[in-house]
PDB file of C-alpha atoms in Angstrom:
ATOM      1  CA  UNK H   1       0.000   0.000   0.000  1.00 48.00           C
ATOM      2  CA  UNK H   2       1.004   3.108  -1.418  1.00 57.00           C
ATOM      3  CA  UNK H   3       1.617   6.670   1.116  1.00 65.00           C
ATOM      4  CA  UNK H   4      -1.437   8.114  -0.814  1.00 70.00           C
ATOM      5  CA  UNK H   5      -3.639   5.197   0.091  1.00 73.00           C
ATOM      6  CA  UNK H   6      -2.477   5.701   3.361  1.00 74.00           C
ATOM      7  CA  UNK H   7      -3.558   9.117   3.684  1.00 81.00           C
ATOM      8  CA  UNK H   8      -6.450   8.825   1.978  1.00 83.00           C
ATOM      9  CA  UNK H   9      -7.138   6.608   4.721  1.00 78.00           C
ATOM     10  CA  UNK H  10      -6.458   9.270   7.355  1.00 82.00           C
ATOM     11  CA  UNK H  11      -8.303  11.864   6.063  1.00 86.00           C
ATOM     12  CA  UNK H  12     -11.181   9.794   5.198  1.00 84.00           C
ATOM     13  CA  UNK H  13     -11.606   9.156   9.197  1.00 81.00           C
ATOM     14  CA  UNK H  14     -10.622  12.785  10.190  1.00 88.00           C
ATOM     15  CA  UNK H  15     -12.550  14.692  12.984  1.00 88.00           C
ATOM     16  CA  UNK H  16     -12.182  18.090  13.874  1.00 94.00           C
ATOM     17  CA  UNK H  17     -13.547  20.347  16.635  1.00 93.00           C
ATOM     18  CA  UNK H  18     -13.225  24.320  15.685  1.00 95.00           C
ATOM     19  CA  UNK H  19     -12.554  26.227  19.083  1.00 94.00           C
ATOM     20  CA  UNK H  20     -12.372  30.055  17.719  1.00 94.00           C
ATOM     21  CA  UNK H  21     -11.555  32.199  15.035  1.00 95.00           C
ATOM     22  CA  UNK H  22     -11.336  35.884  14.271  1.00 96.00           C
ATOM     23  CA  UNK H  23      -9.630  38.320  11.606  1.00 97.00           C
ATOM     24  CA  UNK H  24      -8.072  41.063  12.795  1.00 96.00           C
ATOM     25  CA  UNK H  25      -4.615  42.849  12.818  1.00 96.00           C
ATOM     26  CA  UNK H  26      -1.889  42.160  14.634  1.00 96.00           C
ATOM     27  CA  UNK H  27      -0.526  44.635  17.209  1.00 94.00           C
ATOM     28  CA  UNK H  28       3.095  46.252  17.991  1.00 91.00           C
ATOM     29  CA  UNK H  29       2.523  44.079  21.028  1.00 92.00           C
ATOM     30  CA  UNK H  30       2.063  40.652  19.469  1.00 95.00           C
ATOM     31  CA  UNK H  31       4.825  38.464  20.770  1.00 95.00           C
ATOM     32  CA  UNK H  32       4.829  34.788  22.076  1.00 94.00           C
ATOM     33  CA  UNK H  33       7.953  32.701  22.634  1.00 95.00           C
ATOM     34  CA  UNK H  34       8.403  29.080  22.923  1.00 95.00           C
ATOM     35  CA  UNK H  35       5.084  28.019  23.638  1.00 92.00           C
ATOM     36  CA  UNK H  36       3.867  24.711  22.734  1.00 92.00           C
ATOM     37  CA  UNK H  37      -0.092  24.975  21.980  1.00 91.00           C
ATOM     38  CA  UNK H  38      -2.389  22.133  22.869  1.00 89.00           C
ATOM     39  CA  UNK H  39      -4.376  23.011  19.488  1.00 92.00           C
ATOM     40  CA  UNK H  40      -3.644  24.035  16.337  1.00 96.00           C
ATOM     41  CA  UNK H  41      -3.921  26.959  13.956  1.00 97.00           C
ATOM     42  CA  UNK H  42      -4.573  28.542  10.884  1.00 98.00           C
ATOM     43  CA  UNK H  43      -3.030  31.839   9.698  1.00 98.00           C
ATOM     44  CA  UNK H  44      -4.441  33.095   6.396  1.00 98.00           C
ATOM     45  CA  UNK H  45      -2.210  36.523   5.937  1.00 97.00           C
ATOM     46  CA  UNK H  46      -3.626  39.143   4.275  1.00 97.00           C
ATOM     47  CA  UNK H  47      -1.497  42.064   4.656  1.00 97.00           C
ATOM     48  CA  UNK H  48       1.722  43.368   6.674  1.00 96.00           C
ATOM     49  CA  UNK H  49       5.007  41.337   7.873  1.00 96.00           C
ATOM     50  CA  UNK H  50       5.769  39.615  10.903  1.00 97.00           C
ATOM     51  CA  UNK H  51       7.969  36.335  12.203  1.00 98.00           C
ATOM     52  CA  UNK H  52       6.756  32.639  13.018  1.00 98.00           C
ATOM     53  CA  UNK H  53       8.914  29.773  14.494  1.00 97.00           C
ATOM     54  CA  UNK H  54       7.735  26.191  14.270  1.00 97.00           C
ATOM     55  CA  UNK H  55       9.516  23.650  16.103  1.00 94.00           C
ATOM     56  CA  UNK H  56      12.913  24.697  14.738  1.00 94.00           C
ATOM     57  CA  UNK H  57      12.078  26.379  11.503  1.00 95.00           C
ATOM     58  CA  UNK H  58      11.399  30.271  10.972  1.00 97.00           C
ATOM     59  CA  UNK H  59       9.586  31.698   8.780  1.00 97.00           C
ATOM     60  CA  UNK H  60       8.098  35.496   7.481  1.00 97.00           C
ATOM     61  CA  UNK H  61       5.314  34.725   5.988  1.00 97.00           C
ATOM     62  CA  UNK H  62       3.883  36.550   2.953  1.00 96.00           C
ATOM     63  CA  UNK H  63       0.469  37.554   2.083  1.00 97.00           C
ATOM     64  CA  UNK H  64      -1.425  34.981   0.087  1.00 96.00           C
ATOM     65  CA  UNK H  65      -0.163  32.247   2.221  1.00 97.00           C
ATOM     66  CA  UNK H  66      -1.492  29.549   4.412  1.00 97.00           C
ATOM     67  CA  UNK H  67       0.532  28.652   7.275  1.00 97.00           C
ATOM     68  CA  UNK H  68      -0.739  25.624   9.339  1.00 97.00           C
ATOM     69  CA  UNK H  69       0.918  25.284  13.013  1.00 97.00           C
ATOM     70  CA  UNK H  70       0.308  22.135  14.191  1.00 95.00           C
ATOM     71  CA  UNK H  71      -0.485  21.123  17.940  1.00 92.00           C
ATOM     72  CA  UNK H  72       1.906  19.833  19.937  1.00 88.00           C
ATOM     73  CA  UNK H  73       5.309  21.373  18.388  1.00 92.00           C
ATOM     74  CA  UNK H  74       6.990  24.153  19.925  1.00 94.00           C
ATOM     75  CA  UNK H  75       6.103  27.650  18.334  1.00 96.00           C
ATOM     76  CA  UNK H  76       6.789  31.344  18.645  1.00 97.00           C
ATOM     77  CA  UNK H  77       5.903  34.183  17.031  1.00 97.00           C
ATOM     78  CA  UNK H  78       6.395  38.450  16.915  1.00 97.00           C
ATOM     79  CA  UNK H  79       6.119  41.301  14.989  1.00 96.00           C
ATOM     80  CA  UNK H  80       8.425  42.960  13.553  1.00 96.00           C
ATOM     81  CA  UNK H  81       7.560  46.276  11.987  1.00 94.00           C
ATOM     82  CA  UNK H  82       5.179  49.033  12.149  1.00 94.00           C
ATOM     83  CA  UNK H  83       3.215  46.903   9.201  1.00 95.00           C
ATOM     84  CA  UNK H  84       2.074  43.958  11.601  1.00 96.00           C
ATOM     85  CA  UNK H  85       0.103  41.123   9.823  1.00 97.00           C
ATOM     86  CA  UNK H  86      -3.231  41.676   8.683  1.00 97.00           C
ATOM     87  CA  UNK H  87      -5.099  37.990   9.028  1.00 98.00           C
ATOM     88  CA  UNK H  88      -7.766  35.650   9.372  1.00 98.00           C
ATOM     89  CA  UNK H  89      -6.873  32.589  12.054  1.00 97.00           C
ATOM     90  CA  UNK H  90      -8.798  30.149  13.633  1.00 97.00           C
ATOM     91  CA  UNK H  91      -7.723  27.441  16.692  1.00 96.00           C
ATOM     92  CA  UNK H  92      -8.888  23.781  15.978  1.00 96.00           C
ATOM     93  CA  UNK H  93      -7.803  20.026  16.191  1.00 94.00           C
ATOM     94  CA  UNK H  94      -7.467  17.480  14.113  1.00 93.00           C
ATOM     95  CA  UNK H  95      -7.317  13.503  15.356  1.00 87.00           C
ATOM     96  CA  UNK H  96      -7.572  10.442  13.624  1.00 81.00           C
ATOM     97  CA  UNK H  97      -8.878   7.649  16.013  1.00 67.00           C
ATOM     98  CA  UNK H  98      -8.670   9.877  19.141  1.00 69.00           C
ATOM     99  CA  UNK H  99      -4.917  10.976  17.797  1.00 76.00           C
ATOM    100  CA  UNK H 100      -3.817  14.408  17.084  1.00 83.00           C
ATOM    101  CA  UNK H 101      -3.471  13.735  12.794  1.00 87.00           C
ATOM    102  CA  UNK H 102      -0.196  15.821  13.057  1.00 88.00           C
ATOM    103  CA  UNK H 103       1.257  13.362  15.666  1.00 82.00           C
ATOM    104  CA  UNK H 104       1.065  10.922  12.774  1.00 83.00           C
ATOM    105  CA  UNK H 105       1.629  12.723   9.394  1.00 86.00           C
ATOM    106  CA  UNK H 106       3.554  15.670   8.945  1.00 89.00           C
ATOM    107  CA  UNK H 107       2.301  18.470   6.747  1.00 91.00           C
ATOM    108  CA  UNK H 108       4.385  21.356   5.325  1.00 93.00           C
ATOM    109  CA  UNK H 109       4.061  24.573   7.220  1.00 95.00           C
ATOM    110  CA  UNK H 110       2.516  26.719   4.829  1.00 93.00           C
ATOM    111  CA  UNK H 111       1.297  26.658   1.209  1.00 93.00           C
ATOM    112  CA  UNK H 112       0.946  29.670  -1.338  1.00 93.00           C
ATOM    113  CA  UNK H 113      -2.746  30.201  -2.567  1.00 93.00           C
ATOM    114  CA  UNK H 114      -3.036  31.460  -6.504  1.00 90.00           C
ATOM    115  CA  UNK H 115      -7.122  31.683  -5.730  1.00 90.00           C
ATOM    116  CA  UNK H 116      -7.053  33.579  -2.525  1.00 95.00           C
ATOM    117  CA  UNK H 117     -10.637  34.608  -3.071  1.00 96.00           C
ATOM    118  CA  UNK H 118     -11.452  31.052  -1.833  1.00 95.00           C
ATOM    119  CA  UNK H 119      -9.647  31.261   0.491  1.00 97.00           C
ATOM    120  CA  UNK H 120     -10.947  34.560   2.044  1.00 97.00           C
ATOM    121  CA  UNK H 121     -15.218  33.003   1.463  1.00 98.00           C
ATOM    122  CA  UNK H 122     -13.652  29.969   3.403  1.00 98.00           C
ATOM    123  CA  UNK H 123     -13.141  32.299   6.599  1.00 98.00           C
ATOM    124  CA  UNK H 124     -15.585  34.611   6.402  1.00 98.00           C
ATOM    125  CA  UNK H 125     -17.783  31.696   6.163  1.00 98.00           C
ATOM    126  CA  UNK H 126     -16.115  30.031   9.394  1.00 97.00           C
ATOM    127  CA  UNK H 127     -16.905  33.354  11.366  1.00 97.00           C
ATOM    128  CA  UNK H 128     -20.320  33.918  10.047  1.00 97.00           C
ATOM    129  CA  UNK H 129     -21.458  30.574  11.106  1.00 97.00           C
ATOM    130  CA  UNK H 130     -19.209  30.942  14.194  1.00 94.00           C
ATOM    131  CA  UNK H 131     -20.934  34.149  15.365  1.00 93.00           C
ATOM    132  CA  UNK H 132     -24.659  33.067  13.808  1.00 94.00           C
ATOM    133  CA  UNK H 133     -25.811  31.839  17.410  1.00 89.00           C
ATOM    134  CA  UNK H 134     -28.086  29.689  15.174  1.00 94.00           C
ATOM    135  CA  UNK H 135     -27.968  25.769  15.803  1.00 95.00           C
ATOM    136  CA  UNK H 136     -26.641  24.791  13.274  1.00 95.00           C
ATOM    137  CA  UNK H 137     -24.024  27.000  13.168  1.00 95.00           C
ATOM    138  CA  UNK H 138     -20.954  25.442  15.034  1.00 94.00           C
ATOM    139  CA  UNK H 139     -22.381  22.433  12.504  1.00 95.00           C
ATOM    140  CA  UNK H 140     -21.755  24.747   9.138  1.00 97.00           C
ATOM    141  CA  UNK H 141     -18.235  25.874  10.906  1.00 97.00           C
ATOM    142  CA  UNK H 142     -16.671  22.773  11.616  1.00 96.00           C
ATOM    143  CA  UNK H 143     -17.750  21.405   8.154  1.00 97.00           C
ATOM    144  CA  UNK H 144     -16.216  24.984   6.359  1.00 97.00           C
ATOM    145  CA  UNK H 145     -12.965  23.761   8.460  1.00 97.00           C
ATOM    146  CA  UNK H 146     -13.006  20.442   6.587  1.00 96.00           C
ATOM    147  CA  UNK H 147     -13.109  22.326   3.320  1.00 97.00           C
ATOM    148  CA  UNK H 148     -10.066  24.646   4.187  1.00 97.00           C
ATOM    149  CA  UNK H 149      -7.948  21.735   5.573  1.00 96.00           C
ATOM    150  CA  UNK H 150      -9.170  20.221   2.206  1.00 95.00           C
ATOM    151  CA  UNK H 151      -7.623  23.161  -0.149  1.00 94.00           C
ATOM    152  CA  UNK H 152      -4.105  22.858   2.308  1.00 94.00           C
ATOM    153  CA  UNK H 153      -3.951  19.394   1.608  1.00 91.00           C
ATOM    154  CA  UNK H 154      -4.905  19.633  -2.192  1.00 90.00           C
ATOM    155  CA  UNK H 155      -2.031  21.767  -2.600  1.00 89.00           C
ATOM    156  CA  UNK H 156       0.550  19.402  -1.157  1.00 84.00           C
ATOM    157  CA  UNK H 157       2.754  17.300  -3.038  1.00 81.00           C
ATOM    158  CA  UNK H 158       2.707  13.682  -1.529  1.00 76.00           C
ATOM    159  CA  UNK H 159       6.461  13.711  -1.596  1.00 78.00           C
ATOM    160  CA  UNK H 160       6.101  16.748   1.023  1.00 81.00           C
ATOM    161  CA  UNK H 161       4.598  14.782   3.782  1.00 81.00           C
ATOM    162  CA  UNK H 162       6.382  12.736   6.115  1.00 79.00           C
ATOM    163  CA  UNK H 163       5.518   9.879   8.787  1.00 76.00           C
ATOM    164  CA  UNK H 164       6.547  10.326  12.139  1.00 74.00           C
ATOM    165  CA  UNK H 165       5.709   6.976  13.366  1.00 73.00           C
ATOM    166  CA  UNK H 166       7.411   4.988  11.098  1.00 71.00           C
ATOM    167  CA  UNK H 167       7.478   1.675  12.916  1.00 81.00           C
ATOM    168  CA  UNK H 168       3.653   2.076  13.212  1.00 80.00           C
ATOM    169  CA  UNK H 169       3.314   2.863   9.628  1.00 75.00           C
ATOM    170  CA  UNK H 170       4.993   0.162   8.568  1.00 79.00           C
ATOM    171  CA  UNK H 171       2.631  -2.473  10.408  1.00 86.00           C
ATOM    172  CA  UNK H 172      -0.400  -0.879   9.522  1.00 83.00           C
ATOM    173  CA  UNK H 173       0.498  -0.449   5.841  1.00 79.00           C
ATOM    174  CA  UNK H 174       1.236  -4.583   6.090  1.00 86.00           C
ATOM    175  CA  UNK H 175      -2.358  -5.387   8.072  1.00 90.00           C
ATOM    176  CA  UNK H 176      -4.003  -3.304   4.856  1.00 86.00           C
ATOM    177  CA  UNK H 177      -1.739  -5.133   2.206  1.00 85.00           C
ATOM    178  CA  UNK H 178      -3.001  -8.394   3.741  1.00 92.00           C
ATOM    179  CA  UNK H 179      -6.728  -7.301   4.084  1.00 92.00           C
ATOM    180  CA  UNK H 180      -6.826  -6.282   0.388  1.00 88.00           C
ATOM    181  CA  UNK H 181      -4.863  -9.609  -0.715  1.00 91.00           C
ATOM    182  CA  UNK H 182      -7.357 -11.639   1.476  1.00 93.00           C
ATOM    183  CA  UNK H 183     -10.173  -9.921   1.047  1.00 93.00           C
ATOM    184  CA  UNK H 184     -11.957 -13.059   0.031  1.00 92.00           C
ATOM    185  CA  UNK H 185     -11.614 -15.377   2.928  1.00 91.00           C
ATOM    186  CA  UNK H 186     -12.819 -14.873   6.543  1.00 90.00           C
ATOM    187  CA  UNK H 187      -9.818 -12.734   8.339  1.00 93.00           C
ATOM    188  CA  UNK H 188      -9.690 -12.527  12.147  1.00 94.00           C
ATOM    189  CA  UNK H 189      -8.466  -9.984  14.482  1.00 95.00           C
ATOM    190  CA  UNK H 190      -6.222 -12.619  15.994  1.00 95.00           C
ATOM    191  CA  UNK H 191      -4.673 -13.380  12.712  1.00 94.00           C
ATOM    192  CA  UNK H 192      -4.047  -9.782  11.970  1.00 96.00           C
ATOM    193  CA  UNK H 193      -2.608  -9.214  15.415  1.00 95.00           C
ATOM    194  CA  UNK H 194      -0.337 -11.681  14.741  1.00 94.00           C
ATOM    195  CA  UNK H 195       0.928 -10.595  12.009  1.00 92.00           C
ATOM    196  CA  UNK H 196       1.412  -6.834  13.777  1.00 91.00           C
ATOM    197  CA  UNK H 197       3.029  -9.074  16.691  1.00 92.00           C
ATOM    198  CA  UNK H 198       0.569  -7.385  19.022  1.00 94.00           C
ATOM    199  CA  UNK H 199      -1.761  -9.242  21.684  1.00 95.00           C
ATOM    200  CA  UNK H 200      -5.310  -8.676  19.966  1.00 94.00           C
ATOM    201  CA  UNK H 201      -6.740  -6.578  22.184  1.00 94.00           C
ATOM    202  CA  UNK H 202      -4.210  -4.008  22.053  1.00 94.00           C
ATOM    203  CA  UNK H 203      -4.125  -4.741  18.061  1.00 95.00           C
ATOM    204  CA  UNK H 204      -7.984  -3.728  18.061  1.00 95.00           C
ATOM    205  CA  UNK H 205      -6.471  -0.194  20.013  1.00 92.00           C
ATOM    206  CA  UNK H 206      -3.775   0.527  17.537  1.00 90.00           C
ATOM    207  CA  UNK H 207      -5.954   0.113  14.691  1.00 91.00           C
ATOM    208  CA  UNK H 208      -8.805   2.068  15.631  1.00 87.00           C
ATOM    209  CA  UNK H 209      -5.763   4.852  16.519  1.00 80.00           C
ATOM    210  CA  UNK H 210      -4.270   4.469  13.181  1.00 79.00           C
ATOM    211  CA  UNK H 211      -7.419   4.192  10.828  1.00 80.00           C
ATOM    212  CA  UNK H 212     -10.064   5.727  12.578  1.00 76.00           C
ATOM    213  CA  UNK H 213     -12.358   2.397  12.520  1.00 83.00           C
ATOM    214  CA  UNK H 214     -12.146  -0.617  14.577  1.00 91.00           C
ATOM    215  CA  UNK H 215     -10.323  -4.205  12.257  1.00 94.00           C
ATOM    216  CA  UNK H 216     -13.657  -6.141  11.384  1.00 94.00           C
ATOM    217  CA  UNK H 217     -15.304  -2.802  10.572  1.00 92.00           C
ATOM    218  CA  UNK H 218     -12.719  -1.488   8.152  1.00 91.00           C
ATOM    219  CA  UNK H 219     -12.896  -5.037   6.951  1.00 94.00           C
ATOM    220  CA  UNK H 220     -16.221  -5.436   6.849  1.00 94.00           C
ATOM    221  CA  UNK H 221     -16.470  -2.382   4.735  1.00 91.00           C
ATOM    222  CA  UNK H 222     -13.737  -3.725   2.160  1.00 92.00           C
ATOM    223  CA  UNK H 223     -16.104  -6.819   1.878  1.00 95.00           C
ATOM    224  CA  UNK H 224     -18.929  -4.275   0.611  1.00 94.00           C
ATOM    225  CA  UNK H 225     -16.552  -2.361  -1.408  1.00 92.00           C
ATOM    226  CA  UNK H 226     -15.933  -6.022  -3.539  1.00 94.00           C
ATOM    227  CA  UNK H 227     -19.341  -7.082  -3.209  1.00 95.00           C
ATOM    228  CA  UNK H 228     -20.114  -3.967  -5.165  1.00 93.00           C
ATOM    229  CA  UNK H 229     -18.164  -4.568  -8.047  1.00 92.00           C
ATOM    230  CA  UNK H 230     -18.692  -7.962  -8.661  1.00 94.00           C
ATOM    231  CA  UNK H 231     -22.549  -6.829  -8.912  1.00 93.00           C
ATOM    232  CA  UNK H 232     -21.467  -4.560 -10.955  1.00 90.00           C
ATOM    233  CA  UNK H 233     -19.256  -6.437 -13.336  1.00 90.00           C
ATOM    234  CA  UNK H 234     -20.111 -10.348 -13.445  1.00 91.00           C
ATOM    235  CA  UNK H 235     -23.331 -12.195 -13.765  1.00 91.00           C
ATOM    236  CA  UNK H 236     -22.604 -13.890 -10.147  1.00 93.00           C
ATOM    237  CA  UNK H 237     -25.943 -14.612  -8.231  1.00 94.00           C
ATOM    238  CA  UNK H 238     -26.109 -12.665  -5.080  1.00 95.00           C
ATOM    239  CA  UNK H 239     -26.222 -15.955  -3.249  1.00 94.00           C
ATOM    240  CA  UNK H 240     -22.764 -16.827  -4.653  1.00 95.00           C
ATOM    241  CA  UNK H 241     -21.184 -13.383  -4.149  1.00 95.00           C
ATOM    242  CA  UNK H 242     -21.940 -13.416  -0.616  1.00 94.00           C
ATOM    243  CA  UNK H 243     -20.596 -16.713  -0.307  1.00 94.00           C
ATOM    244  CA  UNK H 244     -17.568 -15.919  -2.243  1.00 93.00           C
ATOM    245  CA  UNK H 245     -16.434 -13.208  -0.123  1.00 94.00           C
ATOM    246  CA  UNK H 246     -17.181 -15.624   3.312  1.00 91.00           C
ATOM    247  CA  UNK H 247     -20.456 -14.794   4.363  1.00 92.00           C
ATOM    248  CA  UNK H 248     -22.273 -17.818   5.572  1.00 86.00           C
ATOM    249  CA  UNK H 249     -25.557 -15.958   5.795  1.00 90.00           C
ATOM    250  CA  UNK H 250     -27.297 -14.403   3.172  1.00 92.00           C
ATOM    251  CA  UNK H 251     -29.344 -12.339   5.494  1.00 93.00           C
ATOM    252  CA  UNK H 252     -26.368 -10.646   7.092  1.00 93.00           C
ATOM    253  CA  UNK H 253     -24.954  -9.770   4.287  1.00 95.00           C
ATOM    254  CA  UNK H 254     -27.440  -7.920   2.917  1.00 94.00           C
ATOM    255  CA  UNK H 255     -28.236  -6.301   6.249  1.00 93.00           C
ATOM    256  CA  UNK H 256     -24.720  -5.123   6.125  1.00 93.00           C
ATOM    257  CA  UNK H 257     -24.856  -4.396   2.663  1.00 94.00           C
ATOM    258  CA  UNK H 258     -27.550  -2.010   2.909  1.00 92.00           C
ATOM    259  CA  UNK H 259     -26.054  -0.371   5.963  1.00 89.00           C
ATOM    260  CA  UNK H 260     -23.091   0.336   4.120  1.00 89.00           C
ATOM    261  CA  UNK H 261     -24.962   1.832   0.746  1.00 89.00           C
ATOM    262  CA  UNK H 262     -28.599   2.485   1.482  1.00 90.00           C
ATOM    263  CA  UNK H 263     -29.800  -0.050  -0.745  1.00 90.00           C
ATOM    264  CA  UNK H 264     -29.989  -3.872  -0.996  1.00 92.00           C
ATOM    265  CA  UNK H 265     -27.969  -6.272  -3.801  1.00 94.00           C
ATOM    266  CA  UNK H 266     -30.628  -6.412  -5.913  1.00 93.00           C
ATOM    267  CA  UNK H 267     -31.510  -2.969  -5.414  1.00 92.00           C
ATOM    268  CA  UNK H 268     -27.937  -1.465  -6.343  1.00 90.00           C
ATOM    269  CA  UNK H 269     -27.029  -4.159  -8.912  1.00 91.00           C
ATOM    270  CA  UNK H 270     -30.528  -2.821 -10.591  1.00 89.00           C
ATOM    271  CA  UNK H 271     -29.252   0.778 -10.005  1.00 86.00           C
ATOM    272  CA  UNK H 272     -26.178   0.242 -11.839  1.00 80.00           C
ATOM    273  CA  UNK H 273     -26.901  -2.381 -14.872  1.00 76.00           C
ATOM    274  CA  UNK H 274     -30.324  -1.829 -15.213  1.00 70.00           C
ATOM    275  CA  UNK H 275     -30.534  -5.772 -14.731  1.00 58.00           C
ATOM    276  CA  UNK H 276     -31.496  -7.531 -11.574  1.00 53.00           C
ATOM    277  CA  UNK H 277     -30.128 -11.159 -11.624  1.00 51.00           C
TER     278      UNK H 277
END
């Protein structure tokens, strides 16, 4: 399994809480130093100059970029002229499985937007819904958050993002390999486990943590996934589908079927050949 799969895996499970967010500018006064935040932020500059340190790297950032600090890393930050920055922020987390996301992948600092007009609707969205006082509005927030960690990561070149856990990468990207290979057959936690050499129940942990979902649903859902195209593609019976990919009963399978799509075999087979077999 490929670092892009991986990912993809990652930010398929993400969940995010938005704590606050404001624009405004940047006084004389602003000045932090060697503080290590237990959230993390977005700076969107939009005008002026001013100094940023992550972990060990500094940086001036530049109007029309996107600088992400992550949680958890060491960070200071000043200004440094009588043209302090001008910006949009907002304080959030990130965690895959109950983990902070930027525990486990690490993201480039900052990015250079060439359609800052998104950019800008992206905030002024966050704050409108932030200061709404409607329902629904912490709702609308979070999900504008998704979309501007979205446009960070679409900018990204894989090849720019590192794994800082690389012993745990490396056993999770084998339990996937295997899943996909033996998709087919009846896998167990225990066998999985073993091939993570890790006692089960801790396995079950360290999957959830690394994938967001616990083993047999992430399998389960793989099942469905292959289920789908061999309705799709091949003339198979529904009966023998289910059977091939090691469900003994027909009835659970299309229970589970339908909880994964909305609709039964029959049902989505009809949906996408027209035929029902």
């Amino acid at each position: 399994m490929n670092q892009h799969t991986l990912l993809t895996h990652y930010l398929s499970n993400l969940e995010v809480e938005l704590y606050m967010g404001d624009y405004n500018r940047c006084g004389s006064d602003w000045r932090d130093l060697d503080y290590t935040p237990d959230y993390s932020k977005f700076y969107w500059i939009c005008e002026g100059e001013g100094w940023l340190k992550i972990g060990e790297q500094e940086y001036y950032p530049v109007p029309g970029q996107l600088v992400l600090m992550p949680e958890g890393v060491t960070q200071s930050y000043s200004s440094i002229s009588d043209q302090p920055f001008l910006k949009y922020w907002c304080h959030f987390s990130a965690k895959v499985g109950g983990i902070n996301l930027f525990q486990i992948v690490k993201f480039p600092h900052f990015c250079t937007i060439d359609q800052p007009e998104q950019i800008n609707t992206i905030f002024r969205d966050i704050l409108m819904y932030l200061k709404s006082g409607e329902v629904y509005g912490h709702m609308m927030a979070k999900s504008k958050l998704m979309e501007l960690i979205s446009q960070y990561v679409m900018r990204m070149d894989i090849e720019q993002i590192a794994y800082l856990n690389v012993p745990a990468i490396e056993k999770i990207t084998a339990v996937l390999a295997y899943i996909d290979s033996h998709i087919e057959e009846n896998i167990s936690v225990q066998e999985l486990a073993q091939l993570a050499y890790m006692h089960p129940n801790y396995f079950i942990r360290f999957f959830k943590q690394q994938i967001g979902v616990p083993p047999i649903h992430y399998i389960t859902g793989k099942k469905i996934d292959k289920a789908k195209e061999l309705l799709s593609c091949t003339p198979s019976t529904v009966t023998i589908i289910a059977e091939h990919l090691g469900f003994s009963d027909l009835y659970y399978f299309s229970r589970q079927f339908k909880k994964h799509t909305g609709l039964t075999p029959t049902e989505y087979r009809k949906l996408k050949t027209g035929v029902a077999l």
